[in-house]
Amino acid sequence: MESNNLLIVANQNQRSSFLDCPICRSAAPVAVAKKWKQYHLCPSCGCAFTPHIESNLLLTENNGHSSRHDKNQDAIRLQRLMMALGRFPEQVIDFGCGQGETTRCLQAQDINAIGIDQDTAIQLKDIADESVDGIMMVEVIEHLYDPQPIFRQFSRLLKPGGVIYLESSFADKKELATWA
């Protein structure tokens, strides 16, 4: 079935290429082709990915509009992080911080918050082992082609009992075929 550059692979018995999922390494078949690119969907963990990413798409410009930022959401996210951690965090990394709005909100709560993005002076490699209570990663995971090396670094940075707060609107049970 083809319509508007969209091809849905409806029958998994069709001849389809499989790639290893970048999250769990299970064999993932092609689930949909859009604009002449194939997207795979892992049957084990649900990760949607493509091996055909243009290099200019991997870099973002961190120019999101501050008007889109919601401080109430920051408070909710901090509450969720504290609930998972079981206490108030001393040090948190805001990974994929963009313009730093969330980092500043955390700092206003007397949290030693470090904003890290592709263009910040401080990167994960600069943070001491087992020094971080929590890592917030909001609307970022969908931008990482291979997240495993990032999560290995997170594991190195987190104190025992530390937590990662990950949020992505793409994970809200959206259908891959209708995702734009």
JSON list of C-alpha atoms in Angstrom, two decimals:
[
{"chain": "A", "resi": 1, "resn": "MET", "atom": "CA", "xyz": [0.00, 0.00, 0.00]},
{"chain": "A", "resi": 2, "resn": "GLU", "atom": "CA", "xyz": [1.63, 3.26, -1.06]},
{"chain": "A", "resi": 3, "resn": "SER", "atom": "CA", "xyz": [0.34, 6.77, -0.57]},
{"chain": "A", "resi": 4, "resn": "ASN", "atom": "CA", "xyz": [2.15, 10.10, -0.17]},
{"chain": "A", "resi": 5, "resn": "ASN", "atom": "CA", "xyz": [5.58, 8.46, 0.00]},
{"chain": "A", "resi": 6, "resn": "LEU", "atom": "CA", "xyz": [4.35, 6.12, 2.75]},
{"chain": "A", "resi": 7, "resn": "LEU", "atom": "CA", "xyz": [4.67, 2.37, 2.44]},
{"chain": "A", "resi": 8, "resn": "ILE", "atom": "CA", "xyz": [3.39, 0.27, 5.30]},
{"chain": "A", "resi": 9, "resn": "VAL", "atom": "CA", "xyz": [4.81, -3.22, 5.53]},
{"chain": "A", "resi": 10, "resn": "ALA", "atom": "CA", "xyz": [1.66, -5.02, 6.56]},
{"chain": "A", "resi": 11, "resn": "ASN", "atom": "CA", "xyz": [2.88, -8.61, 6.37]},
{"chain": "A", "resi": 12, "resn": "GLN", "atom": "CA", "xyz": [6.03, -9.46, 8.28]},
{"chain": "A", "resi": 13, "resn": "ASN", "atom": "CA", "xyz": [6.39, -12.57, 6.11]},
{"chain": "A", "resi": 14, "resn": "GLN", "atom": "CA", "xyz": [7.20, -10.28, 3.20]},
{"chain": "A", "resi": 15, "resn": "ARG", "atom": "CA", "xyz": [10.82, -10.12, 2.22]},
{"chain": "A", "resi": 16, "resn": "SER", "atom": "CA", "xyz": [12.19, -7.52, 4.61]},
{"chain": "A", "resi": 17, "resn": "SER", "atom": "CA", "xyz": [15.60, -6.49, 5.77]},
{"chain": "A", "resi": 18, "resn": "PHE", "atom": "CA", "xyz": [16.38, -6.84, 9.45]},
{"chain": "A", "resi": 19, "resn": "LEU", "atom": "CA", "xyz": [18.80, -4.69, 11.42]},
{"chain": "A", "resi": 20, "resn": "ASP", "atom": "CA", "xyz": [20.01, -4.98, 14.99]},
{"chain": "A", "resi": 21, "resn": "CYS", "atom": "CA", "xyz": [18.09, -2.69, 17.31]},
{"chain": "A", "resi": 22, "resn": "PRO", "atom": "CA", "xyz": [20.39, 0.02, 18.73]},
{"chain": "A", "resi": 23, "resn": "ILE", "atom": "CA", "xyz": [18.77, -0.44, 22.17]},
{"chain": "A", "resi": 24, "resn": "CYS", "atom": "CA", "xyz": [18.49, -4.19, 22.76]},
{"chain": "A", "resi": 25, "resn": "ARG", "atom": "CA", "xyz": [20.25, -5.64, 19.68]},
{"chain": "A", "resi": 26, "resn": "SER", "atom": "CA", "xyz": [17.25, -7.80, 18.68]},
{"chain": "A", "resi": 27, "resn": "ALA", "atom": "CA", "xyz": [16.54, -8.29, 14.97]},
{"chain": "A", "resi": 28, "resn": "ALA", "atom": "CA", "xyz": [14.16, -5.54, 13.88]},
{"chain": "A", "resi": 29, "resn": "PRO", "atom": "CA", "xyz": [12.27, -5.70, 10.57]},
{"chain": "A", "resi": 30, "resn": "VAL", "atom": "CA", "xyz": [11.34, -2.78, 8.37]},
{"chain": "A", "resi": 31, "resn": "ALA", "atom": "CA", "xyz": [8.04, -1.43, 9.66]},
{"chain": "A", "resi": 32, "resn": "VAL", "atom": "CA", "xyz": [7.47, 1.54, 7.38]},
{"chain": "A", "resi": 33, "resn": "ALA", "atom": "CA", "xyz": [9.13, 3.44, 4.56]},
{"chain": "A", "resi": 34, "resn": "LYS", "atom": "CA", "xyz": [8.65, 7.19, 4.40]},
{"chain": "A", "resi": 35, "resn": "LYS", "atom": "CA", "xyz": [10.17, 9.56, 1.92]},
{"chain": "A", "resi": 36, "resn": "TRP", "atom": "CA", "xyz": [12.19, 6.67, 0.54]},
{"chain": "A", "resi": 37, "resn": "LYS", "atom": "CA", "xyz": [13.76, 5.83, 3.92]},
{"chain": "A", "resi": 38, "resn": "GLN", "atom": "CA", "xyz": [13.14, 2.61, 5.79]},
{"chain": "A", "resi": 39, "resn": "TYR", "atom": "CA", "xyz": [12.27, 2.68, 9.49]},
{"chain": "A", "resi": 40, "resn": "HIS", "atom": "CA", "xyz": [12.66, -0.44, 11.60]},
{"chain": "A", "resi": 41, "resn": "LEU", "atom": "CA", "xyz": [10.57, -1.31, 14.63]},
{"chain": "A", "resi": 42, "resn": "CYS", "atom": "CA", "xyz": [12.04, -3.65, 17.23]},
{"chain": "A", "resi": 43, "resn": "PRO", "atom": "CA", "xyz": [9.58, -6.35, 18.27]},
{"chain": "A", "resi": 44, "resn": "SER", "atom": "CA", "xyz": [11.36, -6.78, 21.62]},
{"chain": "A", "resi": 45, "resn": "CYS", "atom": "CA", "xyz": [11.67, -3.25, 23.01]},
{"chain": "A", "resi": 46, "resn": "GLY", "atom": "CA", "xyz": [9.55, -1.16, 20.61]},
{"chain": "A", "resi": 47, "resn": "CYS", "atom": "CA", "xyz": [12.40, 1.09, 19.48]},
{"chain": "A", "resi": 48, "resn": "ALA", "atom": "CA", "xyz": [11.80, 2.75, 16.10]},
{"chain": "A", "resi": 49, "resn": "PHE", "atom": "CA", "xyz": [14.96, 3.61, 14.18]},
{"chain": "A", "resi": 50, "resn": "THR", "atom": "CA", "xyz": [16.50, 4.11, 10.77]},
{"chain": "A", "resi": 51, "resn": "PRO", "atom": "CA", "xyz": [20.06, 3.59, 9.57]},
{"chain": "A", "resi": 52, "resn": "HIS", "atom": "CA", "xyz": [19.56, 6.34, 6.98]},
{"chain": "A", "resi": 53, "resn": "ILE", "atom": "CA", "xyz": [20.08, 9.54, 8.91]},
{"chain": "A", "resi": 54, "resn": "GLU", "atom": "CA", "xyz": [21.59, 12.46, 7.07]},
{"chain": "A", "resi": 55, "resn": "SER", "atom": "CA", "xyz": [24.56, 13.82, 9.00]},
{"chain": "A", "resi": 56, "resn": "ASN", "atom": "CA", "xyz": [23.10, 17.33, 9.06]},
{"chain": "A", "resi": 57, "resn": "LEU", "atom": "CA", "xyz": [20.05, 15.99, 10.92]},
{"chain": "A", "resi": 58, "resn": "LEU", "atom": "CA", "xyz": [22.18, 14.62, 13.75]},
{"chain": "A", "resi": 59, "resn": "LEU", "atom": "CA", "xyz": [23.13, 18.14, 14.79]},
{"chain": "A", "resi": 60, "resn": "THR", "atom": "CA", "xyz": [20.44, 20.37, 16.18]},
{"chain": "A", "resi": 61, "resn": "GLU", "atom": "CA", "xyz": [20.69, 24.07, 16.73]},
{"chain": "A", "resi": 62, "resn": "ASN", "atom": "CA", "xyz": [19.31, 24.38, 20.28]},
{"chain": "A", "resi": 63, "resn": "ASN", "atom": "CA", "xyz": [17.16, 27.26, 19.15]},
{"chain": "A", "resi": 64, "resn": "GLY", "atom": "CA", "xyz": [13.88, 26.18, 20.66]},
{"chain": "A", "resi": 65, "resn": "HIS", "atom": "CA", "xyz": [11.55, 28.95, 21.63]},
{"chain": "A", "resi": 66, "resn": "SER", "atom": "CA", "xyz": [11.56, 29.82, 25.32]},
{"chain": "A", "resi": 67, "resn": "SER", "atom": "CA", "xyz": [7.82, 30.41, 25.05]},
{"chain": "A", "resi": 68, "resn": "ARG", "atom": "CA", "xyz": [7.39, 26.65, 24.58]},
{"chain": "A", "resi": 69, "resn": "HIS", "atom": "CA", "xyz": [9.08, 25.97, 27.92]},
{"chain": "A", "resi": 70, "resn": "ASP", "atom": "CA", "xyz": [6.71, 25.22, 30.81]},
{"chain": "A", "resi": 71, "resn": "LYS", "atom": "CA", "xyz": [8.11, 25.73, 34.34]},
{"chain": "A", "resi": 72, "resn": "ASN", "atom": "CA", "xyz": [5.18, 23.75, 35.73]},
{"chain": "A", "resi": 73, "resn": "GLN", "atom": "CA", "xyz": [6.43, 20.75, 33.75]},
{"chain": "A", "resi": 74, "resn": "ASP", "atom": "CA", "xyz": [9.88, 21.25, 35.28]},
{"chain": "A", "resi": 75, "resn": "ALA", "atom": "CA", "xyz": [8.33, 21.01, 38.74]},
{"chain": "A", "resi": 76, "resn": "ILE", "atom": "CA", "xyz": [6.45, 17.84, 37.80]},
{"chain": "A", "resi": 77, "resn": "ARG", "atom": "CA", "xyz": [9.60, 16.28, 36.34]},
{"chain": "A", "resi": 78, "resn": "LEU", "atom": "CA", "xyz": [11.61, 17.17, 39.44]},
{"chain": "A", "resi": 79, "resn": "GLN", "atom": "CA", "xyz": [8.92, 15.59, 41.63]},
{"chain": "A", "resi": 80, "resn": "ARG", "atom": "CA", "xyz": [9.07, 12.41, 39.55]},
{"chain": "A", "resi": 81, "resn": "LEU", "atom": "CA", "xyz": [12.86, 12.34, 39.77]},
{"chain": "A", "resi": 82, "resn": "MET", "atom": "CA", "xyz": [12.72, 12.83, 43.56]},
{"chain": "A", "resi": 83, "resn": "MET", "atom": "CA", "xyz": [10.09, 10.12, 43.91]},
{"chain": "A", "resi": 84, "resn": "ALA", "atom": "CA", "xyz": [12.28, 7.65, 42.02]},
{"chain": "A", "resi": 85, "resn": "LEU", "atom": "CA", "xyz": [15.40, 8.76, 43.89]},
{"chain": "A", "resi": 86, "resn": "GLY", "atom": "CA", "xyz": [13.68, 8.78, 47.27]},
{"chain": "A", "resi": 87, "resn": "ARG", "atom": "CA", "xyz": [15.20, 12.11, 48.29]},
{"chain": "A", "resi": 88, "resn": "PHE", "atom": "CA", "xyz": [16.06, 15.60, 47.13]},
{"chain": "A", "resi": 89, "resn": "PRO", "atom": "CA", "xyz": [18.90, 15.46, 44.58]},
{"chain": "A", "resi": 90, "resn": "GLU", "atom": "CA", "xyz": [22.14, 17.33, 45.17]},
{"chain": "A", "resi": 91, "resn": "GLN", "atom": "CA", "xyz": [23.50, 17.11, 41.63]},
{"chain": "A", "resi": 92, "resn": "VAL", "atom": "CA", "xyz": [21.53, 16.58, 38.41]},
{"chain": "A", "resi": 93, "resn": "ILE", "atom": "CA", "xyz": [22.59, 16.57, 34.77]},
{"chain": "A", "resi": 94, "resn": "ASP", "atom": "CA", "xyz": [20.12, 18.08, 32.31]},
{"chain": "A", "resi": 95, "resn": "PHE", "atom": "CA", "xyz": [21.21, 16.07, 29.25]},
{"chain": "A", "resi": 96, "resn": "GLY", "atom": "CA", "xyz": [20.12, 17.70, 26.00]},
{"chain": "A", "resi": 97, "resn": "CYS", "atom": "CA", "xyz": [19.58, 20.99, 27.82]},
{"chain": "A", "resi": 98, "resn": "GLY", "atom": "CA", "xyz": [19.03, 23.13, 24.72]},
{"chain": "A", "resi": 99, "resn": "GLN", "atom": "CA", "xyz": [18.84, 26.75, 25.87]},
{"chain": "A", "resi": 100, "resn": "GLY", "atom": "CA", "xyz": [19.15, 25.70, 29.54]},
{"chain": "A", "resi": 101, "resn": "GLU", "atom": "CA", "xyz": [15.66, 26.58, 30.79]},
{"chain": "A", "resi": 102, "resn": "THR", "atom": "CA", "xyz": [15.29, 23.37, 32.82]},
{"chain": "A", "resi": 103, "resn": "THR", "atom": "CA", "xyz": [18.86, 23.66, 34.09]},
{"chain": "A", "resi": 104, "resn": "ARG", "atom": "CA", "xyz": [18.11, 27.15, 35.43]},
{"chain": "A", "resi": 105, "resn": "CYS", "atom": "CA", "xyz": [14.85, 25.96, 37.03]},
{"chain": "A", "resi": 106, "resn": "LEU", "atom": "CA", "xyz": [16.73, 23.19, 38.84]},
{"chain": "A", "resi": 107, "resn": "GLN", "atom": "CA", "xyz": [19.41, 25.63, 39.96]},
{"chain": "A", "resi": 108, "resn": "ALA", "atom": "CA", "xyz": [16.68, 27.91, 41.35]},
{"chain": "A", "resi": 109, "resn": "GLN", "atom": "CA", "xyz": [15.72, 24.95, 43.57]},
{"chain": "A", "resi": 110, "resn": "ASP", "atom": "CA", "xyz": [19.29, 24.88, 44.99]},
{"chain": "A", "resi": 111, "resn": "ILE", "atom": "CA", "xyz": [20.22, 21.83, 42.94]},
{"chain": "A", "resi": 112, "resn": "ASN", "atom": "CA", "xyz": [23.70, 21.71, 41.45]},
{"chain": "A", "resi": 113, "resn": "ALA", "atom": "CA", "xyz": [22.38, 21.28, 37.90]},
{"chain": "A", "resi": 114, "resn": "ILE", "atom": "CA", "xyz": [24.70, 20.89, 34.93]},
{"chain": "A", "resi": 115, "resn": "GLY", "atom": "CA", "xyz": [23.29, 21.49, 31.47]},
{"chain": "A", "resi": 116, "resn": "ILE", "atom": "CA", "xyz": [24.91, 19.35, 28.79]},
{"chain": "A", "resi": 117, "resn": "ASP", "atom": "CA", "xyz": [24.23, 19.55, 25.09]},
{"chain": "A", "resi": 118, "resn": "GLN", "atom": "CA", "xyz": [26.27, 19.01, 21.94]},
{"chain": "A", "resi": 119, "resn": "ASP", "atom": "CA", "xyz": [27.65, 22.54, 22.05]},
{"chain": "A", "resi": 120, "resn": "THR", "atom": "CA", "xyz": [28.20, 23.10, 25.78]},
{"chain": "A", "resi": 121, "resn": "ALA", "atom": "CA", "xyz": [31.70, 23.50, 27.19]},
{"chain": "A", "resi": 122, "resn": "ILE", "atom": "CA", "xyz": [31.07, 20.72, 29.74]},
{"chain": "A", "resi": 123, "resn": "GLN", "atom": "CA", "xyz": [30.43, 17.26, 28.34]},
{"chain": "A", "resi": 124, "resn": "LEU", "atom": "CA", "xyz": [29.73, 13.90, 30.03]},
{"chain": "A", "resi": 125, "resn": "LYS", "atom": "CA", "xyz": [33.43, 12.99, 29.87]},
{"chain": "A", "resi": 126, "resn": "ASP", "atom": "CA", "xyz": [34.17, 15.97, 32.14]},
{"chain": "A", "resi": 127, "resn": "ILE", "atom": "CA", "xyz": [31.97, 14.74, 35.00]},
{"chain": "A", "resi": 128, "resn": "ALA", "atom": "CA", "xyz": [33.46, 12.64, 37.81]},
{"chain": "A", "resi": 129, "resn": "ASP", "atom": "CA", "xyz": [32.44, 9.00, 38.23]},
{"chain": "A", "resi": 130, "resn": "GLU", "atom": "CA", "xyz": [29.55, 8.30, 40.63]},
{"chain": "A", "resi": 131, "resn": "SER", "atom": "CA", "xyz": [28.98, 12.00, 41.31]},
{"chain": "A", "resi": 132, "resn": "VAL", "atom": "CA", "xyz": [25.44, 12.52, 40.02]},
{"chain": "A", "resi": 133, "resn": "ASP", "atom": "CA", "xyz": [22.14, 11.77, 41.76]},
{"chain": "A", "resi": 134, "resn": "GLY", "atom": "CA", "xyz": [19.98, 12.07, 38.67]},
{"chain": "A", "resi": 135, "resn": "ILE", "atom": "CA", "xyz": [20.05, 12.63, 34.95]},
{"chain": "A", "resi": 136, "resn": "MET", "atom": "CA", "xyz": [17.13, 14.29, 33.22]},
{"chain": "A", "resi": 137, "resn": "MET", "atom": "CA", "xyz": [16.72, 13.53, 29.54]},
{"chain": "A", "resi": 138, "resn": "VAL", "atom": "CA", "xyz": [13.57, 15.21, 28.22]},
{"chain": "A", "resi": 139, "resn": "GLU", "atom": "CA", "xyz": [12.65, 14.96, 24.53]},
{"chain": "A", "resi": 140, "resn": "VAL", "atom": "CA", "xyz": [16.20, 13.84, 23.67]},
{"chain": "A", "resi": 141, "resn": "ILE", "atom": "CA", "xyz": [16.31, 10.06, 23.24]},
{"chain": "A", "resi": 142, "resn": "GLU", "atom": "CA", "xyz": [14.60, 10.27, 19.85]},
{"chain": "A", "resi": 143, "resn": "HIS", "atom": "CA", "xyz": [17.51, 12.38, 18.59]},
{"chain": "A", "resi": 144, "resn": "LEU", "atom": "CA", "xyz": [20.18, 9.78, 19.48]},
{"chain": "A", "resi": 145, "resn": "TYR", "atom": "CA", "xyz": [21.04, 7.34, 16.73]},
{"chain": "A", "resi": 146, "resn": "ASP", "atom": "CA", "xyz": [23.01, 5.03, 19.03]},
{"chain": "A", "resi": 147, "resn": "PRO", "atom": "CA", "xyz": [22.05, 5.67, 22.67]},
{"chain": "A", "resi": 148, "resn": "GLN", "atom": "CA", "xyz": [24.03, 2.79, 24.21]},
{"chain": "A", "resi": 149, "resn": "PRO", "atom": "CA", "xyz": [27.35, 4.69, 24.54]},
{"chain": "A", "resi": 150, "resn": "ILE", "atom": "CA", "xyz": [25.49, 7.58, 26.18]},
{"chain": "A", "resi": 151, "resn": "PHE", "atom": "CA", "xyz": [23.82, 5.24, 28.68]},
{"chain": "A", "resi": 152, "resn": "ARG", "atom": "CA", "xyz": [27.16, 3.60, 29.47]},
{"chain": "A", "resi": 153, "resn": "GLN", "atom": "CA", "xyz": [28.44, 7.06, 30.40]},
{"chain": "A", "resi": 154, "resn": "PHE", "atom": "CA", "xyz": [25.29, 7.69, 32.46]},
{"chain": "A", "resi": 155, "resn": "SER", "atom": "CA", "xyz": [26.00, 4.46, 34.36]},
{"chain": "A", "resi": 156, "resn": "ARG", "atom": "CA", "xyz": [29.54, 5.66, 35.11]},
{"chain": "A", "resi": 157, "resn": "LEU", "atom": "CA", "xyz": [28.29, 9.06, 36.36]},
{"chain": "A", "resi": 158, "resn": "LEU", "atom": "CA", "xyz": [25.40, 7.98, 38.56]},
{"chain": "A", "resi": 159, "resn": "LYS", "atom": "CA", "xyz": [25.91, 7.47, 42.28]},
{"chain": "A", "resi": 160, "resn": "PRO", "atom": "CA", "xyz": [24.65, 4.12, 43.61]},
{"chain": "A", "resi": 161, "resn": "GLY", "atom": "CA", "xyz": [20.88, 4.43, 43.63]},
{"chain": "A", "resi": 162, "resn": "GLY", "atom": "CA", "xyz": [20.98, 7.31, 41.14]},
{"chain": "A", "resi": 163, "resn": "VAL", "atom": "CA", "xyz": [18.21, 7.55, 38.55]},
{"chain": "A", "resi": 164, "resn": "ILE", "atom": "CA", "xyz": [17.64, 8.59, 34.98]},
{"chain": "A", "resi": 165, "resn": "TYR", "atom": "CA", "xyz": [14.45, 10.50, 34.23]},
{"chain": "A", "resi": 166, "resn": "LEU", "atom": "CA", "xyz": [13.68, 9.97, 30.56]},
{"chain": "A", "resi": 167, "resn": "GLU", "atom": "CA", "xyz": [10.70, 11.49, 28.79]},
{"chain": "A", "resi": 168, "resn": "SER", "atom": "CA", "xyz": [9.72, 11.39, 25.13]},
{"chain": "A", "resi": 169, "resn": "SER", "atom": "CA", "xyz": [6.41, 12.29, 23.56]},
{"chain": "A", "resi": 170, "resn": "PHE", "atom": "CA", "xyz": [7.24, 9.94, 20.69]},
{"chain": "A", "resi": 171, "resn": "ALA", "atom": "CA", "xyz": [6.95, 7.03, 23.10]},
{"chain": "A", "resi": 172, "resn": "ASP", "atom": "CA", "xyz": [3.32, 7.81, 23.85]},
{"chain": "A", "resi": 173, "resn": "LYS", "atom": "CA", "xyz": [2.07, 4.84, 21.81]},
{"chain": "A", "resi": 174, "resn": "LYS", "atom": "CA", "xyz": [2.11, 6.73, 18.54]},
{"chain": "A", "resi": 175, "resn": "GLU", "atom": "CA", "xyz": [1.72, 4.64, 15.44]},
{"chain": "A", "resi": 176, "resn": "LEU", "atom": "CA", "xyz": [4.96, 4.66, 13.46]},
{"chain": "A", "resi": 177, "resn": "ALA", "atom": "CA", "xyz": [3.09, 4.73, 10.16]},
{"chain": "A", "resi": 178, "resn": "THR", "atom": "CA", "xyz": [1.22, 7.92, 11.03]},
{"chain": "A", "resi": 179, "resn": "TRP", "atom": "CA", "xyz": [4.14, 9.70, 12.70]},
{"chain": "A", "resi": 180, "resn": "ALA", "atom": "CA", "xyz": [5.18, 12.77, 10.75]}
]
